[in-house]
Structure formats: C-alpha cells, structure tokens
Amino acid sequence: MKHPDDIDVIVVGAGHAGCEAAWSAASRGARVRLITQNLDTIAKMSCNPAIGGIGKGHLVHEVDALSGLMGIVADRAALQYRVLNRRKGPAVQATRAQCDRTIYHMVMRQLLDNHKNIFLHQGTISRLLFQGDAVCGVVDEFDVHHKARAVVLTTGTFLSGVIHVGEKTIPAGRAGDLPVTGLTDELYQREFKLGRLKTGTPPRLDKKTIRWNDLQSQQGETDVLPFSYQHQAVLQDQVPCAITRTNEKSHDIIRANLNRSPMYTGQIEGSGPRYCPSIEDKVVRFADKSSHQIFLEPEGRNHHEVYPNGISTSLPVDVQWAFIRSIEGLEQAVIIRPGYAIEYDYVEPTELRPTFESKKVTGLFHAGQINGTTGYEEAAAQGLLAGINAAARAIDIESWVPDRSEAYLGVMADDLVSKGITEPYRMFTSRAEFRLQLREDNASLRLGDAAIRLGLYDDVRTRQHELSKNKLSNALAYARTTTVGTGSVWKKKLSDLDLPLPSSAMSVVAYAHRADVPTKQMLELIDAYKNMNAREVKTLLSLIHYDGYLDKQQLEVDRFRLMEDQRIADDMNYILVKGLSTECCQRLTEARPRTLGQASRITGVTPAAISSLMLYLRMAAHD
C-alpha cells in the first residue's frame, strides 16, 4: 500500500538528530514526515539528561543560531545550570544544563506537533525504496510505502542494537525498545561500510533511598545565560546535585567480578568511548586510583530517579547492587533501572559528502550515531545540517555546509567525512583550529547571515540579528578608537567610576586589559554598552578580551580558505599525480575530497602528498 499523502522529506527516527532534521527541513519549506517507533519517546534522553558541556555547549548554541530546537527545549526543561572552564578564556567556557527528561520530551513533542510542515507517524521502517541509484522512500512494518525525494536516517543505537547486562544479552535499541534490523541488510546490499560501536549507561537510583545530608552538595549557578537567544535569564529555580566517590571496597567488588563483565569476556566487540569509560574500565585502567568521583544528578523535578554520573556499567545486576551499596551515601540506595552496555551498527562516515548525503545513494542522508558519533548535542547538530540539505535535495533549493573556520558543526562534519572514526566521536574545543573565533557567545553572529540566506529566520529574528551586529561593530570600533586620556576631564570621569588614571593615553581596549580595571566599570566608558542586552555584552567582552589575537587568527583563517577554495574534481584520477604514494592514491580515491584543504586532513595523506597534489592542480589550471 502507498501512503495517500505526498511528502518531500522522510526522517527515520525521532531522537535528537531526527527532531532537528525534521525541524530544519520543514523550516526551509519542505513537507516532512517524521517516522518513529514510538511517539511517546520523541527526544528521549536515554542516558544522562544533561545538555551542553565542553565543545558540546558550543554545538547547542550553533543549533540555536540556525533556528534549531535543542537550546529552546533545554532551557525550558533545565534543572540546574553550570558554566564549565570559568577560570579560562571565553573561547573554551561552556554552558551545561541538567534537564528534566520528561519535560524535555513534552516540550519537543509540542514544538514538532505545532509545525505546519511536520507530520508525525508511528512505525518501524523495515527497508528503503530505490529508483536506480537514488532513494525514493521507505517501507514500514505494515508494508506501507512512504514516498519522498529525500530520506534522513537517524537510527541512533537502534541499528541491530543489542543490550548487555553481565552474561545476558537482549536485542534492543535501548532498554524497553525493539532494535531496527532490516535496514542493516539494505545498507550491506548497497555496499556501505558498516562497523560496530558500543556505549553504556549507569543504573538509576531512587532519590528517597540516598543519604543526601551526608554528601557534598553542588548548587546550580544563577549568573548563567541560557542556551537560546529567546531567553535572557534562567527560567526556573535551580535543583542541587550531590557528589560522592567510589572506594577500595567498591573496586574490590568490581575486580572480583570482571570475569562476568561482557567487556572483558569478549562478549562485546564494538569500540566504546575512551573519554567516557565504564566503571569497570576505570578500575582496570586507573588501578592506582583509590576512588572515582560520582555526581548524583536528578532526572526530573516531579519524580525520584537519580542519574549517578561516572559509574556506567554492564556488570550483572547483582554486582551492580553490591558495588552501589558500598559507596558513601548509597548504602541503602535502591536501583530503579539497572545499568547496561549497548552495541549497535554504524555506517563509516567517509561514505558521506559534507552535506551528510550518501556518496552511493542520491537523496539518502545520515545523522547522529549512525555516523559513529556519541552525544545528544553532536546528534542534534548533525540532524540540523542533514535536514537543511535534505530539504535542498527534495525541493531544489540551496544546500549548505559550514567550514571549519565558521562553526564547530563545520569541524565535526569535516572530521567525520574526511577522517572517519575509530571510536565514538565526541566534540571537544581542542578539535577546532580557530576556537578563538568559535565561541558560544558569538554563534548567532557567525551563523546568522547563513540562517537568513537559508530561510531559517523569521522577520523578527532577522531584525534582531542585524541590530546586534551593528551594535557590536559600533561598540568595538568605539573601544578601539576612543582614547582614555590623562587630563582633567578623564581624571574626573575615571574617578566617578572608581577607575585608575593611566600614566599615558591609551585606547579603551588597551585600558580594559589592565589587571586593575574592573570589567563592569570599564564598560561604562563605552556609550553603546547601555543599549546592549546581556548576550551582546558578553560578546563585546570577548571581543575586547581577544582583541589583536582575533586579527592574527583571521590571517590563519584566510590562509586556510585559500586551501579550501582549491577545488578537486569528483572524478579526479590521482594516479596521474606524480609523487603520490600508492597508499595516498588509495586514500584520496576512497575519500574523494572536494578541496585541497579537505584532502590535507585525510588520515594517512602526508604534507608531501598535498604539495604534489597542489602542484598538479596548478599546472592543470594553466593548461
């Protein structure tokens, strides 16, 4: 049976990638059908219900700058905010919010329901439909054919997913949900390169059974700007978390039962994230440590589940009970849900173009964990980009990919399609060469023009963006050109603001860098400051903080873009390039980079090979 209604884009899966893909495609004018196994688990936070963090918070701000949903929803569901790396520069400071996972789902569902171009559908996709080398739709478990010009796969951990708890294995996409099996065969038949990854989650604890008074409390921070441009202040009261630690007794229990851990028996074959190891992995790898920190984080305001951040595990349930109750404050703790590891299939992301469209199948896009990434934020950002470009494919409008100098989203997309992955990919600020320019505070400034061009902003937000740009440009120009003098007029002005008089005249920017000049009083020297909102002030302070350094980094960006502008033909025959080794030829032929810059970032392609390729391209251009 064919579904009676025509559609432009089908999005398979309604996790964080799927929701953003549907929203961005629909916002560009495409009619979108969002198909998921269970409409009651849309945007379910399967692991820690927290949004943001180092690198991840930057992605959330970028999603918001491109009119995505994650920042808005996280703010409305937030239980506690914190700013990480406060003692470091603004480029690497990052916002994190602990969220109510029930409210997060409800707000996301409401927003999707209310979009005129998004149509929700409950179903399980069993196979894809093709017309030659192009996808033309999907088929669900009731043999209903859903036709579309573009399909976005956001299968998360569901693709041939298997849960591991000790010796027991259960086919599942996550606890309580069935896996997706038919699509794996489809992808193999199309000769996609598939691999196996794993991730895990800790047991959930009953709040009533934890001795909170004996533990160190961690309060939220109120002087935090929320994620979304729509919100200028924290919307709700903050909920405290608590901190405890494992101990030698805990470690002894874990060590004694490693022979029952699927990680150490060979039962799990997929690679897991290095930066988020399970508690059994920590005990083995860091044998010299007598304890490991655990953050006890509430999962909601109106229910009692607590997430013990730091003890992800796949040990048998009886061992989980034993080591949990060996921890201070958790001696009587009750496990509501056991922890588990989950193994799932992913498709090697080098199979994709930077738009996240398949190289092999026209109109087929991948986003999220199917690309070998981990994390809600990484998934959401990929979904947004895939949705933008799926709409472009379906209704013949402009496609778009940011480069590495424009956005962390550009860094991630380039890393995935150029280098591939050997373990679940997670965003860090250290991955970005131009991170002084890629701050949380200026995401809208960086990406707003592109969002307007792509049709993602309404008239109100467009005016807000233009106004903010002008205010910041004028304020920075004023701060650079206005001189703080030493005469009587300046002496009085500085005295009134309780600011020190300089020994010689200097610009406001240079004066602001003095250690004895308080930030709040210094801002009073800039006339435009009085008409700025909190977000604009934060950006202005960052621009002043990095003044000079940003100009130097812009020179690096200009050199980078020269490489990015050097295009390479899709059908380039690398065998013709003198000086390329057989290995480099193979890697370049397989990856099919679009530019010389992208070629330079392919693993195994040497600087000498890039020089040879650059010379060949120059000579070819002159022929």
Coordinates of C-alpha atoms in Angstrom, one line a residue:
M1 CA 0.0 0.0 0.0
K2 CA 1.2 3.5 -0.8
H3 CA 0.7 6.2 1.8
P4 CA -2.0 8.5 0.4
D5 CA -0.2 11.8 1.1
D6 CA 2.9 13.0 -0.8
I7 CA 5.9 14.3 1.2
D8 CA 9.2 15.9 0.4
V9 CA 11.5 14.5 3.2
I10 CA 11.2 11.5 5.4
V11 CA 13.1 11.4 8.7
V12 CA 13.5 8.0 10.2
G13 CA 13.9 8.2 14.0
A14 CA 12.8 10.9 16.4
G15 CA 15.8 11.2 18.7
H16 CA 17.8 14.4 18.9
A17 CA 19.1 14.1 15.4
G18 CA 15.7 13.2 13.9
C19 CA 13.9 16.1 15.7
E20 CA 16.4 18.7 14.4
A21 CA 16.5 17.2 10.9
A22 CA 12.7 17.4 10.7
W23 CA 12.5 20.9 12.1
S24 CA 15.3 22.4 9.8
A25 CA 13.9 20.7 6.7
A26 CA 10.4 21.9 7.5
S27 CA 11.6 25.4 8.3
R28 CA 13.0 25.6 4.8
G29 CA 9.6 24.8 3.3
A30 CA 9.8 21.0 2.8
R31 CA 6.9 18.8 3.9
V32 CA 8.4 16.3 6.4
R33 CA 7.1 13.0 7.7
L34 CA 8.9 12.1 10.9
I35 CA 8.6 8.4 11.5
T36 CA 9.5 6.8 14.8
Q37 CA 8.8 3.5 16.6
N38 CA 7.0 5.2 19.5
L39 CA 5.7 8.8 19.5
D40 CA 5.8 8.7 23.3
T41 CA 9.6 8.6 23.3
I42 CA 10.4 11.5 21.0
A43 CA 13.7 13.2 22.1
K44 CA 14.0 10.7 24.9
M45 CA 17.2 11.3 26.9
S46 CA 18.3 7.6 27.1
C47 CA 21.4 8.4 29.0
N48 CA 22.2 11.4 31.2
P49 CA 19.5 14.1 30.9
A50 CA 22.0 16.9 30.5
I51 CA 22.7 19.2 27.6
G52 CA 26.0 21.1 26.9
G53 CA 29.5 20.9 28.2
I54 CA 32.9 21.5 26.7
G55 CA 32.5 21.6 23.0
K56 CA 29.0 20.3 23.3
G57 CA 27.6 23.6 24.6
H58 CA 29.2 25.3 21.6
L59 CA 27.2 23.0 19.3
V60 CA 23.9 23.8 21.2
H61 CA 24.5 27.5 20.7
E62 CA 25.1 26.9 17.0
V63 CA 22.0 24.8 16.6
D64 CA 20.1 27.7 18.2
A65 CA 21.8 30.2 15.9
L66 CA 20.5 28.2 13.0
S67 CA 17.0 28.3 14.4
G68 CA 17.1 24.7 15.8
L69 CA 15.3 23.4 18.9
M70 CA 17.8 22.0 21.4
G71 CA 18.6 25.2 23.1
I72 CA 15.0 26.3 23.5
V73 CA 13.9 22.9 24.8
A74 CA 16.9 22.5 27.2
D75 CA 16.2 25.9 28.7
R76 CA 12.5 25.1 29.3
A77 CA 13.5 21.7 30.9
A78 CA 16.5 22.9 32.8
L79 CA 17.0 21.8 36.5
Q80 CA 20.5 23.2 37.0
Y81 CA 23.0 25.3 35.0
R82 CA 26.7 25.5 35.4
V83 CA 29.4 27.2 33.3
L84 CA 32.5 25.0 32.8
N85 CA 36.0 26.4 32.5
R86 CA 35.1 29.7 34.1
R87 CA 38.8 30.3 35.0
K88 CA 39.8 30.0 31.4
G89 CA 39.2 32.3 28.4
P90 CA 35.7 32.8 26.9
A91 CA 36.6 30.7 23.9
V92 CA 36.6 27.5 25.9
Q93 CA 34.0 28.4 28.5
A94 CA 30.9 26.2 28.1
T95 CA 27.4 26.0 29.4
R96 CA 25.9 22.8 30.8
A97 CA 22.3 22.2 31.9
Q98 CA 20.9 19.3 33.8
C99 CA 17.4 18.7 32.5
D100 CA 14.1 17.2 33.4
R101 CA 13.9 14.4 30.8
T102 CA 10.1 14.2 30.9
I103 CA 9.6 17.9 30.3
Y104 CA 12.3 17.8 27.6
H105 CA 10.3 15.2 25.7
M106 CA 7.0 17.0 26.2
V107 CA 8.3 20.4 25.0
M108 CA 10.0 18.9 22.0
R109 CA 6.8 16.9 21.1
Q110 CA 4.7 20.1 21.4
L111 CA 7.0 22.1 19.1
L112 CA 7.1 19.4 16.4
D113 CA 3.3 18.9 16.6
N114 CA 2.7 22.6 16.1
H115 CA 4.9 23.0 13.0
K116 CA 2.7 23.2 9.9
N117 CA 5.1 21.2 7.7
I118 CA 5.9 18.4 10.1
F119 CA 3.7 15.2 10.1
L120 CA 4.4 12.6 12.8
H121 CA 3.9 8.9 12.1
Q122 CA 4.4 5.9 14.4
G123 CA 6.0 3.0 12.7
T124 CA 9.1 0.9 12.2
I125 CA 11.0 1.1 8.9
S126 CA 11.9 -2.3 7.5
R127 CA 13.5 -1.3 4.2
L128 CA 14.3 1.6 1.8
L129 CA 12.9 2.2 -1.6
F130 CA 15.2 2.9 -4.6
Q131 CA 14.9 4.2 -8.1
G132 CA 18.2 3.5 -9.7
D133 CA 20.9 5.0 -7.5
A134 CA 18.5 7.3 -5.7
V135 CA 16.4 6.7 -2.7
C136 CA 12.7 7.3 -3.2
G137 CA 11.1 6.4 0.1
V138 CA 10.8 3.8 2.9
V139 CA 8.6 0.8 3.8
D140 CA 7.2 0.3 7.3
E141 CA 6.3 -2.9 9.2
F142 CA 2.7 -2.8 7.8
D143 CA 4.1 -2.7 4.2
V144 CA 3.0 0.9 3.8
H145 CA 5.2 2.6 1.1
H146 CA 6.1 6.2 2.1
K147 CA 7.4 8.0 -1.0
A148 CA 9.8 11.0 -0.8
R149 CA 12.7 12.7 -2.7
A150 CA 15.0 12.6 0.4
V151 CA 15.3 10.3 3.4
V152 CA 17.3 11.1 6.6
L153 CA 18.3 8.1 8.7
T154 CA 18.8 8.9 12.3
T155 CA 18.7 5.4 13.8
G156 CA 20.7 6.1 17.0
T157 CA 21.6 2.9 18.8
F158 CA 18.7 1.0 17.2
L159 CA 20.5 -0.4 14.2
S160 CA 20.9 -4.1 15.1
G161 CA 21.1 -3.0 18.7
V162 CA 22.0 -5.4 21.5
I163 CA 21.9 -4.7 25.2
H164 CA 24.5 -6.4 27.5
V165 CA 24.0 -6.9 31.3
G166 CA 26.5 -9.3 32.6
E167 CA 26.2 -12.6 30.7
K168 CA 22.7 -11.7 29.4
T169 CA 22.1 -10.2 26.0
I170 CA 18.8 -8.7 24.8
P171 CA 18.1 -7.4 21.2
A172 CA 17.1 -3.8 21.8
G173 CA 17.5 -0.2 20.6
R174 CA 17.6 0.8 24.2
A175 CA 16.0 -0.6 27.3
G176 CA 12.4 -1.3 26.6
D177 CA 12.5 -0.6 22.8
L178 CA 13.0 -3.1 19.9
P179 CA 16.0 -2.8 17.6
V180 CA 15.9 -2.0 13.9
T181 CA 17.1 -5.0 11.9
G182 CA 16.1 -4.8 8.3
L183 CA 17.9 -1.6 7.4
T184 CA 21.3 -3.2 8.1
D185 CA 20.8 -5.7 5.3
E186 CA 19.7 -2.8 3.0
L187 CA 22.9 -0.9 3.7
Y188 CA 25.1 -4.0 3.2
Q189 CA 23.4 -4.7 -0.1
R190 CA 24.3 -1.1 -1.2
E191 CA 27.9 -1.9 -0.2
F192 CA 28.1 0.6 2.6
K193 CA 31.0 0.0 5.1
L194 CA 29.4 -0.8 8.5
G195 CA 31.1 -1.2 11.8
R196 CA 30.1 -1.9 15.4
L197 CA 30.3 0.5 18.4
K198 CA 29.2 0.4 22.0
T199 CA 28.1 2.8 24.7
G200 CA 26.7 2.4 28.1
T201 CA 24.7 3.9 30.9
P202 CA 24.7 3.6 34.7
P203 CA 21.9 2.2 37.0
R204 CA 19.3 4.7 38.0
L205 CA 18.7 5.2 41.8
D206 CA 15.7 6.0 43.9
K207 CA 16.1 9.6 45.3
K208 CA 14.3 8.6 48.5
T209 CA 16.9 6.0 49.4
I210 CA 20.0 8.2 49.2
R211 CA 21.5 9.8 52.3
W212 CA 21.8 13.3 50.8
N213 CA 22.7 15.1 54.1
D214 CA 26.0 13.1 54.3
L215 CA 27.1 14.2 50.8
Q216 CA 28.7 17.2 49.3
S217 CA 26.0 19.4 47.7
Q218 CA 26.6 21.0 44.3
Q219 CA 24.4 24.0 43.7
G220 CA 23.4 25.5 40.3
E221 CA 24.8 28.8 39.1
T222 CA 22.3 31.7 38.6
D223 CA 24.6 34.1 36.7
V224 CA 24.3 32.0 33.6
L225 CA 22.9 32.9 30.2
P226 CA 20.6 30.1 29.0
F227 CA 21.3 28.4 25.7
S228 CA 18.6 30.1 23.5
Y229 CA 18.6 33.7 22.2
Q230 CA 14.9 33.7 23.3
H231 CA 15.9 33.6 26.9
Q232 CA 17.9 36.3 28.7
A233 CA 17.9 34.8 32.2
V234 CA 17.5 31.4 33.9
L235 CA 13.8 30.5 33.8
Q236 CA 13.4 28.2 36.8
D237 CA 14.6 27.6 40.3
Q238 CA 17.8 25.5 40.4
V239 CA 17.8 22.0 41.8
P240 CA 21.0 20.9 43.6
C241 CA 23.1 17.8 42.8
A242 CA 25.5 15.9 45.1
I243 CA 28.9 14.4 44.9
T244 CA 30.2 11.1 46.3
R245 CA 33.0 8.7 45.4
T246 CA 33.7 5.1 44.9
N247 CA 36.2 3.4 47.3
E248 CA 38.5 0.4 47.6
K249 CA 35.6 -1.8 48.6
S250 CA 33.7 -0.8 45.5
H251 CA 36.8 -1.5 43.4
D252 CA 37.4 -4.9 45.0
I253 CA 33.8 -5.9 44.2
I254 CA 34.2 -4.8 40.6
R255 CA 37.6 -6.5 40.2
A256 CA 36.3 -9.8 41.7
N257 CA 33.6 -9.9 39.0
L258 CA 35.5 -8.8 35.9
N259 CA 35.1 -12.4 34.6
R260 CA 31.3 -11.7 34.4
S261 CA 31.7 -8.4 32.6
P262 CA 30.9 -8.6 28.8
M263 CA 33.6 -6.0 28.2
Y264 CA 36.3 -8.4 29.5
T265 CA 34.8 -11.8 28.3
G266 CA 34.9 -10.8 24.6
Q267 CA 31.1 -10.7 24.5
I268 CA 31.2 -7.0 23.4
E269 CA 33.1 -6.5 20.2
G270 CA 32.3 -2.8 19.4
S271 CA 34.6 0.1 20.4
G272 CA 33.5 2.3 23.2
P273 CA 34.2 6.0 24.0
R274 CA 37.7 6.5 25.6
Y275 CA 36.6 9.7 27.3
C276 CA 33.5 8.2 29.0
P277 CA 34.7 4.8 30.3
S278 CA 32.6 2.4 32.3
I279 CA 33.4 2.0 36.0
E280 CA 34.9 -1.5 35.4
D281 CA 37.2 0.1 32.7
K282 CA 38.2 2.9 35.1
V283 CA 39.1 0.4 37.9
V284 CA 41.3 -1.6 35.5
R285 CA 42.9 1.3 33.5
F286 CA 43.4 3.5 36.6
A287 CA 44.4 0.9 39.1
D288 CA 46.5 3.4 41.1
K289 CA 43.4 5.4 41.9
S290 CA 41.6 4.5 45.2
S291 CA 38.4 6.3 44.2
H292 CA 36.4 7.9 41.4
Q293 CA 34.1 10.8 41.6
I294 CA 30.3 10.3 41.1
F295 CA 27.8 13.1 40.5
L296 CA 24.3 12.3 41.7
E297 CA 22.1 14.2 39.3
P298 CA 18.3 14.4 39.4
E299 CA 16.4 13.4 36.3
G300 CA 13.3 15.4 37.0
R301 CA 11.5 17.7 39.4
N302 CA 8.5 15.5 40.0
H303 CA 9.9 12.0 40.0
H304 CA 12.6 10.3 42.0
E305 CA 15.1 8.9 39.5
V306 CA 18.7 9.9 40.0
Y307 CA 21.5 9.6 37.5
P308 CA 24.8 8.6 39.1
N309 CA 27.2 10.2 36.6
G310 CA 30.5 8.3 36.5
I311 CA 29.6 4.7 37.0
S312 CA 28.3 3.5 33.6
T313 CA 28.4 -0.3 33.7
S314 CA 27.5 -3.6 32.0
L315 CA 28.2 -5.8 35.1
P316 CA 25.5 -8.3 36.2
V317 CA 22.6 -6.8 38.2
D318 CA 23.7 -8.4 41.5
V319 CA 27.2 -6.9 41.2
Q320 CA 25.6 -3.5 40.5
W321 CA 23.7 -3.7 43.7
A322 CA 26.8 -4.7 45.6
F323 CA 29.1 -2.0 44.4
I324 CA 26.4 0.7 44.6
R325 CA 25.8 -0.1 48.2
S326 CA 29.5 0.1 49.0
I327 CA 29.5 3.8 48.2
E328 CA 29.1 6.6 50.8
G329 CA 25.6 7.9 50.9
L330 CA 24.3 5.0 48.8
E331 CA 24.4 2.2 51.5
Q332 CA 20.6 1.8 51.3
A333 CA 20.2 3.0 47.7
V334 CA 17.6 1.2 45.6
I335 CA 18.3 0.6 41.9
I336 CA 15.2 1.6 39.8
R337 CA 16.8 0.6 36.5
P338 CA 20.0 -1.4 36.0
G339 CA 22.9 -0.1 34.0
Y340 CA 23.8 -1.7 30.7
A341 CA 26.0 -1.5 27.7
I342 CA 24.5 -1.4 24.2
E343 CA 26.2 -2.4 20.9
Y344 CA 24.9 -1.1 17.6
D345 CA 25.8 -0.7 13.9
Y346 CA 27.1 2.5 12.4
V347 CA 28.0 3.4 8.8
E348 CA 31.5 4.6 8.2
P349 CA 31.0 8.4 7.8
T350 CA 33.6 8.7 5.0
E351 CA 30.7 7.2 2.9
L352 CA 29.1 10.6 3.1
R353 CA 29.5 14.0 1.5
P354 CA 30.0 17.0 3.8
T355 CA 26.2 17.6 3.4
F356 CA 25.7 14.2 5.1
E357 CA 24.3 12.9 1.8
S358 CA 25.4 9.4 0.8
K359 CA 28.0 9.3 -2.0
K360 CA 26.5 6.0 -3.2
V361 CA 22.7 6.8 -2.9
T362 CA 21.3 10.2 -4.0
G363 CA 18.9 11.6 -1.6
L364 CA 19.9 9.4 1.4
F365 CA 21.2 11.3 4.4
H366 CA 22.7 10.1 7.7
A367 CA 22.8 11.9 11.0
G368 CA 23.7 11.1 14.6
Q369 CA 25.0 7.8 16.0
I370 CA 24.7 6.1 12.6
N371 CA 27.7 8.3 11.7
G372 CA 29.7 6.9 14.6
T373 CA 29.2 9.9 16.9
T374 CA 28.1 10.0 20.5
G375 CA 26.1 12.6 22.5
Y376 CA 22.8 14.4 22.2
E377 CA 24.5 17.6 21.0
E378 CA 26.6 16.0 18.3
A379 CA 23.4 14.2 17.1
A380 CA 21.3 17.4 17.1
A381 CA 23.8 19.4 15.2
Q382 CA 24.2 16.7 12.5
G383 CA 20.5 16.3 12.3
L384 CA 20.1 20.0 11.7
L385 CA 22.7 20.0 8.9
A386 CA 21.2 16.9 7.3
G387 CA 17.7 18.4 7.4
I388 CA 18.9 21.6 5.8
N389 CA 20.5 19.7 2.9
A390 CA 17.7 17.0 2.6
A391 CA 15.3 19.9 2.0
A392 CA 17.7 21.3 -0.5
R393 CA 17.7 18.0 -2.4
A394 CA 14.0 17.5 -2.1
I395 CA 12.7 20.9 -3.2
D396 CA 15.7 22.1 -5.3
I397 CA 17.0 24.9 -3.1
E398 CA 20.5 25.9 -1.9
S399 CA 22.5 23.3 0.1
W400 CA 24.9 24.5 2.7
V401 CA 27.9 23.3 4.8
P402 CA 29.9 25.5 7.2
D403 CA 33.7 25.2 7.0
R404 CA 36.0 24.7 10.0
S405 CA 36.5 28.4 10.5
E406 CA 32.8 29.1 10.8
A407 CA 31.4 26.6 13.3
Y408 CA 32.1 23.5 15.4
L409 CA 29.4 22.0 13.2
G410 CA 31.8 22.5 10.3
V411 CA 34.7 21.0 12.3
M412 CA 32.6 17.9 13.1
A413 CA 31.2 17.4 9.6
D414 CA 34.7 17.7 8.1
D415 CA 36.3 15.4 10.7
L416 CA 33.7 12.7 10.1
V417 CA 33.7 12.7 6.3
S418 CA 37.4 13.3 5.9
K419 CA 38.9 11.2 8.7
G420 CA 36.2 8.7 9.6
I421 CA 36.2 7.3 13.2
T422 CA 37.8 4.5 15.2
E423 CA 35.8 5.1 18.3
P424 CA 32.6 7.1 19.1
Y425 CA 33.2 10.7 18.0
R426 CA 32.7 13.4 20.6
M427 CA 33.2 17.2 20.2
F428 CA 36.0 18.9 22.1
T429 CA 37.1 22.5 21.8
S430 CA 40.6 21.1 21.1
R431 CA 39.4 19.8 17.7
A432 CA 38.9 23.4 16.4
E433 CA 41.9 25.2 15.0
F434 CA 40.1 28.6 15.1
R435 CA 38.5 28.3 18.5
L436 CA 39.1 31.9 19.5
Q437 CA 36.5 32.8 16.8
L438 CA 34.2 29.8 17.6
R439 CA 32.8 30.9 20.9
E440 CA 29.5 30.2 22.5
D441 CA 28.7 33.9 22.8
N442 CA 29.1 34.7 19.1
A443 CA 27.3 31.7 17.5
S444 CA 24.5 33.9 16.1
L445 CA 26.9 36.4 14.8
R446 CA 28.9 33.7 13.0
L447 CA 25.9 31.8 11.6
G448 CA 23.0 34.4 11.4
D449 CA 23.8 35.5 7.9
A450 CA 23.7 31.9 6.6
A451 CA 20.5 31.2 8.6
I452 CA 18.8 34.3 6.9
R453 CA 20.0 33.2 3.4
L454 CA 18.7 29.6 4.0
G455 CA 15.3 30.9 5.1
L456 CA 15.6 29.7 8.7
Y457 CA 14.9 33.1 10.4
D458 CA 11.6 35.0 10.5
D459 CA 11.5 38.8 10.1
V460 CA 11.7 39.4 13.8
R461 CA 14.9 37.4 14.3
T462 CA 16.4 38.8 11.2
R463 CA 16.0 42.3 12.5
Q464 CA 17.4 41.3 15.9
H465 CA 20.4 39.8 14.2
E466 CA 21.1 42.9 12.1
L467 CA 20.7 45.1 15.1
S468 CA 23.1 43.1 17.3
K469 CA 25.7 43.0 14.5
N470 CA 25.6 46.8 14.2
K471 CA 25.7 47.4 18.0
L472 CA 28.7 45.2 18.5
S473 CA 30.5 46.5 15.4
N474 CA 30.0 50.1 16.6
A475 CA 30.9 49.3 20.2
L476 CA 34.2 47.6 19.3
A477 CA 35.1 50.4 16.8
Y478 CA 34.5 52.9 19.6
A479 CA 36.5 51.0 22.1
R480 CA 39.4 50.7 19.6
T481 CA 39.4 54.4 18.6
T482 CA 38.5 56.2 21.8
T483 CA 41.5 57.3 23.9
V484 CA 41.4 57.2 27.6
G485 CA 43.4 60.3 28.4
T486 CA 45.2 61.7 31.4
G487 CA 43.7 65.2 31.5
S488 CA 41.2 66.7 34.0
V489 CA 38.1 65.6 32.0
W490 CA 39.3 62.0 32.0
K491 CA 40.5 62.2 35.6
K492 CA 37.0 63.2 36.8
K493 CA 35.3 60.6 34.6
L494 CA 37.5 57.8 35.8
S495 CA 37.3 58.9 39.4
D496 CA 33.5 58.9 39.3
L497 CA 33.6 55.3 38.0
D498 CA 36.3 54.3 40.6
L499 CA 38.8 53.5 37.8
P500 CA 42.5 54.2 37.9
L501 CA 44.1 57.0 35.9
P502 CA 46.6 55.7 33.3
S503 CA 50.1 57.2 33.2
S504 CA 49.8 57.8 29.5
A505 CA 46.9 57.9 27.0
M506 CA 45.7 54.5 25.6
S507 CA 42.7 53.1 23.8
V508 CA 39.7 51.8 25.8
V509 CA 40.6 48.3 24.5
A510 CA 44.2 48.6 25.8
Y511 CA 42.9 50.1 29.1
A512 CA 40.5 47.2 29.6
H513 CA 43.4 44.7 29.5
R514 CA 44.9 46.3 32.7
A515 CA 44.6 44.0 35.7
D516 CA 43.4 46.9 37.9
V517 CA 40.5 47.8 35.7
P518 CA 37.2 46.1 36.8
T519 CA 35.1 44.9 33.9
K520 CA 31.8 46.4 35.0
Q521 CA 33.1 49.9 35.4
M522 CA 35.2 49.7 32.2
L523 CA 32.0 49.0 30.2
E524 CA 30.6 52.4 31.3
L525 CA 33.3 54.0 29.1
I526 CA 31.6 52.6 26.0
D527 CA 28.5 54.5 25.1
A528 CA 26.8 51.7 23.2
Y529 CA 27.0 49.4 26.2
K530 CA 23.9 51.0 27.8
N531 CA 21.7 49.8 24.9
M532 CA 23.0 46.2 24.9
N533 CA 21.4 43.1 26.3
A534 CA 23.3 40.5 28.4
R535 CA 24.2 38.4 25.4
E536 CA 25.6 41.3 23.5
V537 CA 27.6 42.5 26.5
K538 CA 29.1 39.0 26.8
T539 CA 30.2 39.1 23.2
L540 CA 31.6 42.6 23.5
L541 CA 33.7 41.5 26.5
S542 CA 35.0 38.5 24.5
L543 CA 35.9 40.8 21.5
I544 CA 37.8 43.1 23.8
H545 CA 39.5 40.2 25.7
Y546 CA 40.8 38.7 22.4
D547 CA 41.5 42.0 20.6
G548 CA 44.6 41.6 18.5
Y549 CA 44.6 37.8 18.8
L550 CA 41.4 37.6 16.6
D551 CA 43.1 39.7 13.9
K552 CA 46.1 37.3 13.9
Q553 CA 43.8 34.3 13.8
Q554 CA 41.9 35.8 10.9
L555 CA 45.2 35.7 8.9
E556 CA 45.3 31.9 9.6
V557 CA 41.7 31.7 8.5
D558 CA 42.5 33.5 5.3
R559 CA 45.3 31.0 4.6
F560 CA 43.0 28.1 5.4
R561 CA 40.4 29.3 3.0
L562 CA 42.9 29.5 0.2
M563 CA 43.3 25.7 0.6
E564 CA 39.5 25.3 0.9
D565 CA 38.9 27.3 -2.3
Q566 CA 41.2 25.0 -4.3
R567 CA 38.6 22.6 -5.7
I568 CA 39.2 19.0 -6.7
A569 CA 37.1 17.4 -9.4
D570 CA 34.8 14.5 -8.2
D571 CA 36.3 12.2 -10.9
M572 CA 40.0 13.2 -10.2
N573 CA 42.4 10.4 -11.2
Y574 CA 45.0 10.5 -8.5
I575 CA 47.3 8.0 -10.3
L576 CA 48.2 10.9 -12.7
V577 CA 49.7 12.9 -9.8
K578 CA 53.4 12.5 -9.7
G579 CA 54.9 12.0 -6.3
L580 CA 51.8 10.3 -4.7
S581 CA 52.4 7.0 -3.0
T582 CA 50.1 4.1 -3.7
E583 CA 48.6 4.4 -0.2
C584 CA 47.9 8.2 -0.6
C585 CA 46.3 7.5 -4.0
Q586 CA 44.1 4.8 -2.4
R587 CA 43.1 7.1 0.5
L588 CA 42.3 10.1 -1.8
T589 CA 40.4 7.9 -4.3
E590 CA 38.3 6.4 -1.5
A591 CA 37.6 9.7 0.3
R592 CA 37.0 11.8 -2.8
P593 CA 37.8 15.2 -1.1
R594 CA 36.1 18.2 -2.5
T595 CA 39.0 20.6 -1.8
L596 CA 42.8 20.6 -1.2
G597 CA 42.1 21.6 2.4
Q598 CA 39.9 18.6 2.9
A599 CA 42.5 16.3 1.3
S600 CA 45.1 17.6 3.7
R601 CA 43.0 16.4 6.7
I602 CA 42.6 12.8 5.5
T603 CA 44.4 10.3 7.7
G604 CA 47.5 9.0 6.0
V605 CA 47.8 11.7 3.4
T606 CA 51.2 13.3 4.0
P607 CA 52.2 17.0 3.6
A608 CA 54.5 15.9 0.7
A609 CA 51.4 14.4 -1.0
I610 CA 49.5 17.6 -0.6
S611 CA 52.4 19.6 -2.1
S612 CA 52.4 17.2 -5.1
L613 CA 48.6 17.5 -5.5
M614 CA 48.8 21.3 -5.2
L615 CA 51.4 21.5 -8.0
Y616 CA 49.4 19.2 -10.2
L617 CA 46.2 21.2 -9.7
R618 CA 48.1 24.5 -10.5
M619 CA 49.5 23.0 -13.7
A620 CA 46.1 21.6 -14.7
A621 CA 44.6 25.1 -14.2
H622 CA 47.1 26.6 -16.6
D623 CA 46.6 24.0 -19.4

